[in-house]
Amino acid sequence: MDTAELTALLTPEGLRLLDELDPVRSTDDAARAVSRLRAAGHSPSLVSAVVGQASLRVRAAAKFGPFADRMLFTRAGLEQATRLPIAARHAGRFRAAGMASVADLGCGIGGDALGLSGLGLRVHAVDADEVTAAIAAYNLAPFGDAVTVAQARAEEVDLAGTDAVWLDPARRTAGHSETRRVSADEWSPSLDWVFGLLGSMPGGVKLGPGFDRDRIPADVEAQWVSADGSTIELVLWSKELARPGVRRAALVVRGDEAWELTAPDDSPDVEQRERGAYVHEPDGAVIRARLIGEVARSLDAGMLAPGIAYLTSDAAVTSPFVSSFRVREELPADPKKLAQALRARGIGTLEIKKRGVDVDPTVLRKKLSLKGDESATLLLTRVGSRRLALLADRVAAASA
């Protein structure tokens, strides 16, 4: 969306057309909507903006639920926005620490500001991009005077009287649609400036989960977050927002439930042991936080192989921090022999998981030519130089 399209959209006519338009779920839906609106005499820029927003609202439902139907987006802004349930958890950290006002520096379309405002905090949201700041102002308008939105660079904001800051540095090239990732040295605002600010006042900064651990300041709490099986972010918390004695945390969120593992530092791995009746795959947040050892000890499990994130045990116990599998048997790792073994067992539906081996599951699946009514999980890994193919069944996820 450019400035002309946004201007056309932010009119009573534009917003009315958007709210009246049926959801745009496919290219066919979009083509029909464009034809109908153009035939009704609406301008090309307004039609493009309205149909584009209708499509983005459908996609945004995964992050914002029913709130998406009353929000505006850019494609890049939606891709980079924090999911609303996660934003609410961020906001909860500020409220629990007694913060009353937060400067959201690099607010994007306003995802985190929605979470902060929803918990009653005063928010000053800023974004360097004119279109993005205007969209954030629209999305945050229901909160009235409790939220102010401005177009500004983070480095220019006067923080006098602000209790804390929230930062989400731009990690992609500028733009509202197709963007590309840039190296950490090209982020805006710069990492040096961000870390300097965190060292001077309470704050949180949202980073990608694969951020270079060697660049994490020593005096912050590093919290990796996964949501519904995907590791989505790393948040660094400083000053009063960092919990005493916690430097590593893994927050695992599934639906409305959440579990957290914390530690004062990286947890050393446990010793390797012979494969038992169960294999456990730690959640991505646990792996990133290097807290595999903490989980292993809670399960009385050992490493299946050094340096590979699979645990093994004999006890029929699991945890919210792992996906657990009961091993049926070990099968040949050679694709031809493996295919024969799977066909002999009538397995036509197969989940393929792998760690420590150079295997493309999509390519392997084609080679296996699966047939049958049975289902199972195939775990592919290695112990030393020996490849393992383990036929297994998922164990129901633990809830506590």
PDB file of C-alpha atoms in Angstrom, residues 18 30 65 75 84 95 110 116 147 158 176 182 204 209 215 230 238-240 251-252 298 346 367 372-373 393:
ATOM      1  CA  LEU A  18     -13.982  -2.469   3.090  1.00  0.00           C
ATOM      2  CA  ALA A  30     -10.061 -10.875  -5.506  1.00  0.00           C
ATOM      3  CA  GLY A  65      -8.464 -13.343  15.704  1.00  0.00           C
ATOM      4  CA  ARG A  75       1.742  -7.041   3.849  1.00  0.00           C
ATOM      5  CA  LEU A  84      -1.943 -10.735  19.762  1.00  0.00           C
ATOM      6  CA  ARG A  95       2.308  -4.584  34.175  1.00  0.00           C
ATOM      7  CA  GLY A 110       0.560  -1.722  16.359  1.00  0.00           C
ATOM      8  CA  LEU A 116       0.011  -3.011  26.097  1.00  0.00           C
ATOM      9  CA  VAL A 147      -2.318   5.877  23.204  1.00  0.00           C
ATOM     10  CA  ASP A 158      11.888  12.052  24.009  1.00  0.00           C
ATOM     11  CA  HIS A 176       5.080  -2.346   2.568  1.00  0.00           C
ATOM     12  CA  VAL A 182      19.226  -7.626   6.340  1.00  0.00           C
ATOM     13  CA  GLY A 204      12.276  -5.361  26.146  1.00  0.00           C
ATOM     14  CA  PRO A 209      14.896 -16.653  17.539  1.00  0.00           C
ATOM     15  CA  ARG A 215      25.806 -10.759  20.948  1.00  0.00           C
ATOM     16  CA  SER A 230       6.939 -22.766  15.964  1.00  0.00           C
ATOM     17  CA  SER A 238      16.413  -5.478  31.032  1.00  0.00           C
ATOM     18  CA  LYS A 239      16.441  -3.825  34.452  1.00  0.00           C
ATOM     19  CA  GLU A 240      13.199  -4.336  36.440  1.00  0.00           C
ATOM     20  CA  LEU A 251       8.228 -19.992  27.008  1.00  0.00           C
ATOM     21  CA  VAL A 252       6.063 -22.611  25.299  1.00  0.00           C
ATOM     22  CA  SER A 298      12.947 -33.924  34.654  1.00  0.00           C
ATOM     23  CA  GLY A 346       0.637 -51.178   5.794  1.00  0.00           C
ATOM     24  CA  LYS A 367      10.769 -42.582  -2.725  1.00  0.00           C
ATOM     25  CA  GLY A 372      -1.867 -48.682   3.519  1.00  0.00           C
ATOM     26  CA  ASP A 373      -4.328 -47.655   6.216  1.00  0.00           C
ATOM     27  CA  ASP A 393       3.916 -43.317  17.676  1.00  0.00           C
TER      28      ASP A 393
END
